[in-house]
PDB file of C-alpha atoms in Angstrom:
ATOM      1  CA  MET A   1      57.459  28.617  26.348  1.00 42.00           C
ATOM      2  CA  SER A   2      59.308  27.387  23.597  1.00 47.00           C
ATOM      3  CA  ILE A   3      59.359  27.376  20.810  1.00 48.00           C
ATOM      4  CA  ALA A   4      60.470  23.830  18.244  1.00 48.00           C
ATOM      5  CA  PHE A   5      61.094  23.776  14.427  1.00 47.00           C
ATOM      6  CA  SER A   6      62.003  21.313  12.302  1.00 49.00           C
ATOM      7  CA  VAL A   7      62.562  20.720   8.978  1.00 49.00           C
ATOM      8  CA  ASN A   8      61.537  16.609   8.628  1.00 52.00           C
ATOM      9  CA  ASN A   9      58.552  17.109  10.062  1.00 55.00           C
ATOM     10  CA  ASN A  10      55.783  19.612  10.075  1.00 57.00           C
ATOM     11  CA  ALA A  11      53.283  18.760  12.474  1.00 60.00           C
ATOM     12  CA  SER A  12      51.736  21.594  12.363  1.00 62.00           C
ATOM     13  CA  ALA A  13      50.583  20.971   8.623  1.00 60.00           C
ATOM     14  CA  SER A  14      50.532  17.070   9.486  1.00 66.00           C
ATOM     15  CA  ASN A  15      47.547  18.646  12.080  1.00 71.00           C
ATOM     16  CA  ILE A  16      45.888  21.262  10.274  1.00 62.00           C
ATOM     17  CA  LEU A  17      45.358  18.165   7.219  1.00 58.00           C
ATOM     18  CA  ALA A  18      44.159  15.383   9.189  1.00 66.00           C
ATOM     19  CA  ASN A  19      41.381  18.076  10.459  1.00 65.00           C
ATOM     20  CA  LEU A  20      40.963  19.149   6.256  1.00 56.00           C
ATOM     21  CA  ASN A  21      40.026  15.735   5.218  1.00 68.00           C
ATOM     22  CA  ASN A  22      38.297  15.392   8.442  1.00 67.00           C
ATOM     23  CA  VAL A  23      36.390  18.203   7.007  1.00 58.00           C
ATOM     24  CA  GLN A  24      35.898  17.234   3.267  1.00 63.00           C
ATOM     25  CA  ASN A  25      34.537  14.150   4.209  1.00 66.00           C
ATOM     26  CA  GLU A  26      31.714  15.773   6.933  1.00 63.00           C
ATOM     27  CA  MET A  27      31.433  17.772   3.599  1.00 58.00           C
ATOM     28  CA  ASN A  28      30.890  15.715   1.436  1.00 63.00           C
ATOM     29  CA  ASN A  29      27.926  13.673   3.069  1.00 66.00           C
ATOM     30  CA  SER A  30      26.585  16.752   3.493  1.00 63.00           C
ATOM     31  CA  TYR A  31      26.890  17.104  -0.218  1.00 51.00           C
ATOM     32  CA  GLN A  32      24.914  13.990  -0.711  1.00 64.00           C
ATOM     33  CA  GLN A  33      22.376  14.067   2.034  1.00 61.00           C
ATOM     34  CA  LEU A  34      21.810  17.264   0.655  1.00 58.00           C
ATOM     35  CA  SER A  35      21.269  16.612  -3.589  1.00 61.00           C
ATOM     36  CA  SER A  36      18.928  13.710  -2.285  1.00 59.00           C
ATOM     37  CA  GLY A  37      17.215  14.732   0.491  1.00 60.00           C
ATOM     38  CA  ASN A  38      17.984  11.364   2.103  1.00 65.00           C
ATOM     39  CA  ARG A  39      19.727  11.439   5.632  1.00 59.00           C
ATOM     40  CA  VAL A  40      20.042   7.040   4.839  1.00 65.00           C
ATOM     41  CA  ASN A  41      21.005   6.493   1.530  1.00 64.00           C
ATOM     42  CA  SER A  42      23.489   4.002   2.145  1.00 60.00           C
ATOM     43  CA  ALA A  43      24.308   1.066   5.735  1.00 62.00           C
ATOM     44  CA  ALA A  44      27.373   3.688   6.679  1.00 62.00           C
ATOM     45  CA  ASN A  45      25.381   6.469   7.044  1.00 66.00           C
ATOM     46  CA  ASP A  46      23.445   4.508   9.461  1.00 66.00           C
ATOM     47  CA  PRO A  47      23.310   0.995  10.093  1.00 76.00           C
ATOM     48  CA  ALA A  48      20.289   0.896  12.534  1.00 79.00           C
ATOM     49  CA  GLY A  49      18.811   3.466  10.456  1.00 74.00           C
ATOM     50  CA  TYR A  50      19.227   1.995   8.161  1.00 79.00           C
ATOM     51  CA  ALA A  51      18.479  -1.606   8.735  1.00 83.00           C
ATOM     52  CA  ILE A  52      14.806  -0.568   9.757  1.00 85.00           C
ATOM     53  CA  SER A  53      13.859   2.326   6.082  1.00 81.00           C
ATOM     54  CA  GLN A  54      14.466  -0.850   4.110  1.00 84.00           C
ATOM     55  CA  GLN A  55      12.242  -2.904   6.550  1.00 90.00           C
ATOM     56  CA  MET A  56       9.472  -1.091   6.557  1.00 88.00           C
ATOM     57  CA  GLN A  57      10.207  -0.266   2.522  1.00 87.00           C
ATOM     58  CA  GLN A  58       9.861  -4.550   1.852  1.00 93.00           C
ATOM     59  CA  GLU A  59       6.537  -3.361   3.954  1.00 93.00           C
ATOM     60  CA  ILE A  60       5.768  -0.634   1.586  1.00 94.00           C
ATOM     61  CA  ASN A  61       6.372  -2.544  -1.981  1.00 96.00           C
ATOM     62  CA  GLY A  62       4.557  -5.147  -0.350  1.00 96.00           C
ATOM     63  CA  LEU A  63       1.292  -2.736   0.291  1.00 96.00           C
ATOM     64  CA  ASN A  64       1.388  -0.825  -2.874  1.00 96.00           C
ATOM     65  CA  GLN A  65       1.706  -4.174  -5.731  1.00 97.00           C
ATOM     66  CA  ALA A  66      -0.403  -6.192  -2.880  1.00 97.00           C
ATOM     67  CA  THR A  67      -3.931  -2.380  -3.738  1.00 97.00           C
ATOM     68  CA  GLN A  68      -3.153  -3.088  -7.533  1.00 97.00           C
ATOM     69  CA  ASN A  69      -3.586  -6.901  -7.282  1.00 97.00           C
ATOM     70  CA  ALA A  70      -6.767  -5.336  -5.170  1.00 97.00           C
ATOM     71  CA  GLN A  71      -7.629  -3.441  -8.150  1.00 97.00           C
ATOM     72  CA  ASN A  72      -8.028  -5.980 -10.636  1.00 97.00           C
ATOM     73  CA  GLY A  73      -9.279  -8.333  -8.500  1.00 97.00           C
ATOM     74  CA  VAL A  74     -11.999  -5.035  -9.070  1.00 97.00           C
ATOM     75  CA  SER A  75     -12.030  -6.056 -12.631  1.00 97.00           C
ATOM     76  CA  MET A  76     -11.579  -9.190 -12.849  1.00 97.00           C
ATOM     77  CA  ILE A  77     -15.494  -9.876 -10.357  1.00 97.00           C
ATOM     78  CA  GLN A  78     -16.667  -6.283 -13.059  1.00 97.00           C
ATOM     79  CA  THR A  79     -16.477  -7.770 -15.871  1.00 97.00           C
ATOM     80  CA  ALA A  80     -17.441 -11.523 -14.082  1.00 97.00           C
ATOM     81  CA  THR A  81     -20.544  -9.222 -13.530  1.00 97.00           C
ATOM     82  CA  GLY A  82     -20.749  -7.152 -16.688  1.00 97.00           C
ATOM     83  CA  ALA A  83     -20.843 -11.114 -18.318  1.00 98.00           C
ATOM     84  CA  MET A  84     -24.301 -11.736 -15.607  1.00 98.00           C
ATOM     85  CA  ASN A  85     -25.663  -8.990 -16.339  1.00 97.00           C
ATOM     86  CA  GLN A  86     -26.155 -10.484 -20.018  1.00 98.00           C
ATOM     87  CA  VAL A  87     -27.286 -13.630 -18.961  1.00 98.00           C
ATOM     88  CA  GLU A  88     -29.949 -11.676 -16.883  1.00 98.00           C
ATOM     89  CA  SER A  89     -31.277  -9.238 -20.043  1.00 98.00           C
ATOM     90  CA  ILE A  90     -31.112 -12.902 -21.581  1.00 98.00           C
ATOM     91  CA  LEU A  91     -33.882 -14.741 -18.760  1.00 98.00           C
ATOM     92  CA  GLN A  92     -35.686 -11.414 -18.889  1.00 98.00           C
ATOM     93  CA  THR A  93     -36.863 -11.517 -22.436  1.00 98.00           C
ATOM     94  CA  MET A  94     -37.252 -15.764 -22.283  1.00 98.00           C
ATOM     95  CA  ASN A  95     -39.418 -15.251 -19.698  1.00 98.00           C
ATOM     96  CA  THR A  96     -41.049 -12.446 -21.886  1.00 98.00           C
ATOM     97  CA  LEU A  97     -41.243 -15.452 -24.675  1.00 97.00           C
ATOM     98  CA  ALA A  98     -42.539 -18.315 -22.138  1.00 97.00           C
ATOM     99  CA  THR A  99     -45.164 -15.756 -21.203  1.00 97.00           C
ATOM    100  CA  GLU A 100     -45.698 -15.240 -24.639  1.00 97.00           C
ATOM    101  CA  ALA A 101     -46.100 -18.813 -25.957  1.00 97.00           C
ATOM    102  CA  ALA A 102     -48.361 -20.122 -22.744  1.00 96.00           C
ATOM    103  CA  ASN A 103     -50.481 -17.280 -23.603  1.00 96.00           C
ATOM    104  CA  GLY A 104     -54.182 -19.862 -25.816  1.00 90.00           C
ATOM    105  CA  THR A 105     -54.477 -17.089 -28.045  1.00 93.00           C
ATOM    106  CA  GLN A 106     -50.971 -17.995 -29.183  1.00 93.00           C
ATOM    107  CA  ASN A 107     -51.388 -20.581 -32.296  1.00 95.00           C
ATOM    108  CA  THR A 108     -48.752 -24.025 -32.645  1.00 94.00           C
ATOM    109  CA  THR A 109     -46.844 -21.513 -35.609  1.00 96.00           C
ATOM    110  CA  ASP A 110     -46.502 -18.931 -33.141  1.00 95.00           C
ATOM    111  CA  GLN A 111     -44.879 -20.725 -30.653  1.00 96.00           C
ATOM    112  CA  THR A 112     -42.561 -22.262 -33.073  1.00 96.00           C
ATOM    113  CA  ASN A 113     -41.788 -19.386 -33.388  1.00 97.00           C
ATOM    114  CA  LEU A 114     -41.045 -18.088 -29.664  1.00 97.00           C
ATOM    115  CA  ASN A 115     -39.702 -21.316 -30.087  1.00 97.00           C
ATOM    116  CA  LYS A 116     -36.442 -20.626 -31.955  1.00 97.00           C
ATOM    117  CA  GLU A 117     -36.198 -16.963 -30.621  1.00 97.00           C
ATOM    118  CA  LEU A 118     -35.533 -18.759 -27.724  1.00 98.00           C
ATOM    119  CA  THR A 119     -33.378 -21.222 -28.141  1.00 97.00           C
ATOM    120  CA  ALA A 120     -30.880 -19.109 -30.248  1.00 97.00           C
ATOM    121  CA  LEU A 121     -30.720 -17.330 -26.575  1.00 98.00           C
ATOM    122  CA  THR A 122     -30.011 -19.995 -24.784  1.00 97.00           C
ATOM    123  CA  SER A 123     -27.352 -21.115 -27.401  1.00 97.00           C
ATOM    124  CA  GLN A 124     -25.412 -16.787 -26.534  1.00 98.00           C
ATOM    125  CA  ILE A 125     -25.771 -18.322 -22.778  1.00 98.00           C
ATOM    126  CA  THR A 126     -24.348 -20.541 -23.705  1.00 97.00           C
ATOM    127  CA  SER A 127     -21.258 -18.364 -25.132  1.00 98.00           C
ATOM    128  CA  ILE A 128     -21.227 -15.956 -22.226  1.00 98.00           C
ATOM    129  CA  ASN A 129     -20.253 -18.454 -19.761  1.00 97.00           C
ATOM    130  CA  ASN A 130     -17.728 -20.921 -22.315  1.00 97.00           C
ATOM    131  CA  ASP A 131     -15.682 -17.026 -23.992  1.00 97.00           C
ATOM    132  CA  THR A 132     -16.148 -14.686 -20.896  1.00 97.00           C
ATOM    133  CA  THR A 133     -11.793 -14.485 -19.554  1.00 97.00           C
ATOM    134  CA  PHE A 134     -10.084 -12.118 -17.540  1.00 97.00           C
ATOM    135  CA  ASN A 135      -6.521 -12.565 -18.196  1.00 95.00           C
ATOM    136  CA  ASN A 136      -6.794 -15.413 -19.983  1.00 95.00           C
ATOM    137  CA  THR A 137      -9.067 -17.135 -17.466  1.00 95.00           C
ATOM    138  CA  SER A 138     -12.000 -18.110 -17.882  1.00 96.00           C
ATOM    139  CA  LEU A 139     -14.040 -17.589 -14.824  1.00 97.00           C
ATOM    140  CA  PHE A 140     -17.813 -19.646 -14.859  1.00 97.00           C
ATOM    141  CA  THR A 141     -16.015 -23.074 -14.015  1.00 95.00           C
ATOM    142  CA  GLY A 142     -16.489 -22.383  -9.852  1.00 93.00           C
ATOM    143  CA  GLN A 143     -12.808 -22.292  -9.555  1.00 93.00           C
ATOM    144  CA  THR A 144     -11.668 -20.163  -6.730  1.00 95.00           C
ATOM    145  CA  ILE A 145      -8.473 -17.606  -7.780  1.00 96.00           C
ATOM    146  CA  ALA A 146      -6.702 -16.753  -4.699  1.00 96.00           C
ATOM    147  CA  LEU A 147      -5.675 -12.917  -4.446  1.00 97.00           C
ATOM    148  CA  GLN A 148      -3.207 -11.381  -2.687  1.00 97.00           C
ATOM    149  CA  VAL A 149      -4.068  -8.506  -0.860  1.00 97.00           C
ATOM    150  CA  GLY A 150      -1.607  -7.968   1.784  1.00 95.00           C
ATOM    151  CA  ALA A 151       1.692  -6.957   2.172  1.00 93.00           C
ATOM    152  CA  GLN A 152       1.578 -11.314   4.323  1.00 94.00           C
ATOM    153  CA  ALA A 153       1.670 -14.733   2.250  1.00 94.00           C
ATOM    154  CA  SER A 154      -1.392 -15.318   4.435  1.00 95.00           C
ATOM    155  CA  GLN A 155      -3.380 -12.004   3.407  1.00 96.00           C
ATOM    156  CA  THR A 156      -5.275 -13.222   0.781  1.00 96.00           C
ATOM    157  CA  LEU A 157      -8.933 -13.693  -0.261  1.00 96.00           C
ATOM    158  CA  GLY A 158      -9.995 -16.479  -2.258  1.00 95.00           C
ATOM    159  CA  VAL A 159     -12.940 -14.456  -4.886  1.00 96.00           C
ATOM    160  CA  SER A 160     -15.266 -17.737  -7.745  1.00 96.00           C
ATOM    161  CA  PHE A 161     -17.698 -17.055 -10.191  1.00 97.00           C
ATOM    162  CA  LYS A 162     -20.873 -20.756 -10.213  1.00 96.00           C
ATOM    163  CA  SER A 163     -21.021 -21.751 -13.814  1.00 97.00           C
ATOM    164  CA  LEU A 164     -23.936 -19.855 -15.739  1.00 97.00           C
ATOM    165  CA  SER A 165     -23.945 -22.801 -17.703  1.00 97.00           C
ATOM    166  CA  LEU A 166     -27.696 -23.902 -19.091  1.00 97.00           C
ATOM    167  CA  ALA A 167     -28.105 -27.545 -17.345  1.00 97.00           C
ATOM    168  CA  SER A 168     -26.860 -24.831 -13.268  1.00 97.00           C
ATOM    169  CA  LEU A 169     -29.735 -22.896 -14.339  1.00 97.00           C
ATOM    170  CA  SER A 170     -31.917 -25.152 -14.781  1.00 97.00           C
ATOM    171  CA  ILE A 171     -32.811 -24.141 -18.250  1.00 98.00           C
ATOM    172  CA  SER A 172     -31.474 -26.327 -20.287  1.00 96.00           C
ATOM    173  CA  GLY A 173     -33.853 -27.991 -22.668  1.00 95.00           C
ATOM    174  CA  LEU A 174     -36.232 -26.088 -22.525  1.00 97.00           C
ATOM    175  CA  ASN A 175     -39.132 -25.735 -25.777  1.00 97.00           C
ATOM    176  CA  ILE A 176     -42.539 -22.382 -25.332  1.00 97.00           C
ATOM    177  CA  GLY A 177     -43.877 -24.652 -27.951  1.00 96.00           C
ATOM    178  CA  SER A 178     -46.151 -25.860 -26.745  1.00 96.00           C
ATOM    179  CA  THR A 179     -48.793 -24.222 -24.244  1.00 96.00           C
ATOM    180  CA  THR A 180     -47.093 -26.583 -21.163  1.00 96.00           C
ATOM    181  CA  GLY A 181     -44.060 -26.449 -22.204  1.00 96.00           C
ATOM    182  CA  ALA A 182     -44.346 -23.080 -21.756  1.00 97.00           C
ATOM    183  CA  GLN A 183     -45.406 -22.325 -18.591  1.00 97.00           C
ATOM    184  CA  ALA A 184     -43.201 -25.580 -17.027  1.00 97.00           C
ATOM    185  CA  ALA A 185     -39.718 -22.635 -18.718  1.00 98.00           C
ATOM    186  CA  MET A 186     -41.179 -19.794 -17.403  1.00 98.00           C
ATOM    187  CA  THR A 187     -41.061 -21.155 -13.931  1.00 98.00           C
ATOM    188  CA  SER A 188     -37.497 -22.393 -14.884  1.00 98.00           C
ATOM    189  CA  ILE A 189     -35.875 -18.950 -16.249  1.00 98.00           C
ATOM    190  CA  GLN A 190     -38.133 -17.120 -13.132  1.00 98.00           C
ATOM    191  CA  ALA A 191     -35.919 -19.606 -11.196  1.00 98.00           C
ATOM    192  CA  ALA A 192     -32.926 -18.964 -12.607  1.00 98.00           C
ATOM    193  CA  ILE A 193     -33.340 -14.462 -12.162  1.00 98.00           C
ATOM    194  CA  LYS A 194     -33.699 -15.816  -8.762  1.00 98.00           C
ATOM    195  CA  THR A 195     -30.313 -17.428  -9.064  1.00 97.00           C
ATOM    196  CA  LEU A 196     -28.559 -15.858 -10.859  1.00 97.00           C
ATOM    197  CA  SER A 197     -29.623 -12.170  -9.321  1.00 97.00           C
ATOM    198  CA  GLY A 198     -27.628 -14.025  -6.059  1.00 97.00           C
ATOM    199  CA  TYR A 199     -24.650 -14.846  -7.775  1.00 97.00           C
ATOM    200  CA  GLN A 200     -24.277 -10.781  -9.007  1.00 97.00           C
ATOM    201  CA  ALA A 201     -25.159 -10.293  -5.129  1.00 97.00           C
ATOM    202  CA  ASN A 202     -21.952 -12.212  -3.949  1.00 96.00           C
ATOM    203  CA  ALA A 203     -19.913 -10.615  -6.321  1.00 96.00           C
ATOM    204  CA  GLY A 204     -20.646  -7.123  -5.584  1.00 96.00           C
ATOM    205  CA  ALA A 205     -20.239  -7.438  -1.830  1.00 96.00           C
ATOM    206  CA  VAL A 206     -16.882  -9.000  -2.280  1.00 96.00           C
ATOM    207  CA  GLN A 207     -16.317  -5.863  -4.858  1.00 97.00           C
ATOM    208  CA  ASP A 208     -17.084  -3.836  -1.876  1.00 97.00           C
ATOM    209  CA  ARG A 209     -14.679  -5.413   0.194  1.00 96.00           C
ATOM    210  CA  LEU A 210     -12.288  -4.841  -1.925  1.00 97.00           C
ATOM    211  CA  ASN A 211     -12.143  -1.569  -3.081  1.00 96.00           C
ATOM    212  CA  TYR A 212     -12.231  -1.014   1.662  1.00 96.00           C
ATOM    213  CA  THR A 213      -9.372  -3.214   1.079  1.00 96.00           C
ATOM    214  CA  VAL A 214      -7.869  -0.887  -2.283  1.00 96.00           C
ATOM    215  CA  SER A 215      -9.083   1.679   0.288  1.00 96.00           C
ATOM    216  CA  ASN A 216      -6.476   0.334   3.407  1.00 96.00           C
ATOM    217  CA  LEU A 217      -3.500  -1.047   2.162  1.00 97.00           C
ATOM    218  CA  GLN A 218      -3.434   2.498   0.157  1.00 96.00           C
ATOM    219  CA  ASN A 219      -3.661   4.413   3.596  1.00 96.00           C
ATOM    220  CA  ALA A 220      -1.272   1.756   5.369  1.00 95.00           C
ATOM    221  CA  SER A 221       0.788   2.644   2.393  1.00 95.00           C
ATOM    222  CA  GLU A 222       1.457   5.770   3.053  1.00 93.00           C
ATOM    223  CA  ASN A 223       1.238   5.980   6.755  1.00 93.00           C
ATOM    224  CA  LEU A 224       4.356   3.765   7.107  1.00 92.00           C
ATOM    225  CA  GLN A 225       5.918   5.916   4.017  1.00 86.00           C
ATOM    226  CA  ASN A 226       5.775   9.017   6.446  1.00 86.00           C
ATOM    227  CA  ALA A 227       7.200   7.069   9.124  1.00 85.00           C
ATOM    228  CA  LYS A 228      10.419   6.125   6.598  1.00 81.00           C
ATOM    229  CA  ALA A 229      10.800   9.392   6.681  1.00 77.00           C
ATOM    230  CA  THR A 230      11.211  10.844   9.157  1.00 77.00           C
ATOM    231  CA  ILE A 231      13.878   7.758   9.659  1.00 76.00           C
ATOM    232  CA  THR A 232      15.816   8.871   7.128  1.00 68.00           C
ATOM    233  CA  ASN A 233      14.918  12.512   4.876  1.00 61.00           C
ATOM    234  CA  THR A 234      17.198  14.594   5.531  1.00 60.00           C
ATOM    235  CA  ASN A 235      16.430  17.354   8.054  1.00 53.00           C
ATOM    236  CA  MET A 236      17.300  20.115   5.251  1.00 55.00           C
ATOM    237  CA  ALA A 237      17.693  23.318   7.937  1.00 60.00           C
ATOM    238  CA  LYS A 238      19.545  22.023  10.182  1.00 63.00           C
ATOM    239  CA  GLU A 239      22.059  20.074   7.219  1.00 61.00           C
ATOM    240  CA  TYR A 240      22.433  22.865   5.689  1.00 56.00           C
ATOM    241  CA  THR A 241      23.281  25.155   8.406  1.00 69.00           C
ATOM    242  CA  GLN A 242      25.600  21.960   9.695  1.00 69.00           C
ATOM    243  CA  PHE A 243      27.126  21.882   5.621  1.00 60.00           C
ATOM    244  CA  SER A 244      27.741  26.149   6.021  1.00 64.00           C
ATOM    245  CA  GLN A 245      29.377  25.037   8.909  1.00 68.00           C
ATOM    246  CA  GLU A 246      31.487  23.177   7.641  1.00 65.00           C
ATOM    247  CA  GLN A 247      31.960  25.340   4.306  1.00 66.00           C
ATOM    248  CA  VAL A 248      34.169  28.022   7.331  1.00 61.00           C
ATOM    249  CA  LEU A 249      36.170  25.294   9.083  1.00 59.00           C
ATOM    250  CA  GLN A 250      37.269  24.507   4.929  1.00 64.00           C
ATOM    251  CA  GLN A 251      38.167  28.030   4.629  1.00 67.00           C
ATOM    252  CA  VAL A 252      40.493  29.050   8.503  1.00 59.00           C
ATOM    253  CA  GLY A 253      41.539  25.452   7.627  1.00 58.00           C
ATOM    254  CA  LEU A 254      43.166  25.928   4.420  1.00 62.00           C
ATOM    255  CA  SER A 255      43.940  29.853   5.275  1.00 64.00           C
ATOM    256  CA  MET A 256      45.952  27.982   8.921  1.00 62.00           C
ATOM    257  CA  LEU A 257      47.612  25.084   6.773  1.00 57.00           C
ATOM    258  CA  GLY A 258      49.324  27.560   4.348  1.00 60.00           C
ATOM    259  CA  HIS A 259      50.294  29.999   6.932  1.00 58.00           C
ATOM    260  CA  ALA A 260      51.939  25.760   7.948  1.00 59.00           C
ATOM    261  CA  GLN A 261      53.024  25.465   5.502  1.00 58.00           C
ATOM    262  CA  GLN A 262      55.234  28.507   5.486  1.00 61.00           C
ATOM    263  CA  GLN A 263      57.581  27.402   9.229  1.00 58.00           C
ATOM    264  CA  PRO A 264      60.486  25.994   6.953  1.00 58.00           C
ATOM    265  CA  SER A 265      60.372  28.753   5.339  1.00 59.00           C
ATOM    266  CA  ALA A 266      62.007  30.642   8.423  1.00 54.00           C
ATOM    267  CA  ILE A 267      63.724  27.694   9.717  1.00 54.00           C
ATOM    268  CA  LEU A 268      65.113  28.395   6.322  1.00 53.00           C
ATOM    269  CA  LYS A 269      66.188  32.109   6.406  1.00 58.00           C
ATOM    270  CA  LEU A 270      67.416  31.982  10.470  1.00 53.00           C
ATOM    271  CA  LEU A 271      70.384  29.785   8.846  1.00 52.00           C
ATOM    272  CA  GLN A 272      71.094  32.689   6.339  1.00 54.00           C
TER     273      GLN A 272
END
């Protein structure tokens, strides 16, 4: 076995230093994974895993926003149904007034006063129809409002609310100032109540659908988040064990580097 000494090139020290650099890089990676809790912090950590995780994150973000969109849709429907409930209450009162005016015991003055009250109520229906908005959008126009309720562009749900105008409900021009007029008004108002009940049932069905959509979106987002975590999250026990091993290697390497750097001094002693 031969022993070679050189003052121009300390091969042992160079090799140990290279190993120390590798160990330090691994320790830096372990620091990042342990401190962030993520195994994949950039494409350099795992190119394929990073690409997959970003695609998953895109879908997760879309699902979460779609959930918010659907919840906003529920709020919009609640606003509309609240207005329809008010109109229904007014129609019930109008029907009561018409029924009262149709009774033969009412004189002309009584019927005139009842008709004034009914006219005021019809004006309130017009105000509700015209003034009910959600986020500055008029609701009772019959226009379809598209809700984005999925992470994909095609996953939309159209919602529309029919007009509550007097003409649409077939109750314009009512006059209960006479018995005959009051009887005709009863028929029209009762038909309007039936029509409005149908509107409310449709709105309720859409709201139920949106509620189920919200639950499904939340479940899908949670499952996808869990799947992404299996790719990106740090296995803390495994990584900390690896980190401890790297610390030992670093300490041993630094010690060996110190010994290797003493070789030139040994050569000088031979020359003395």
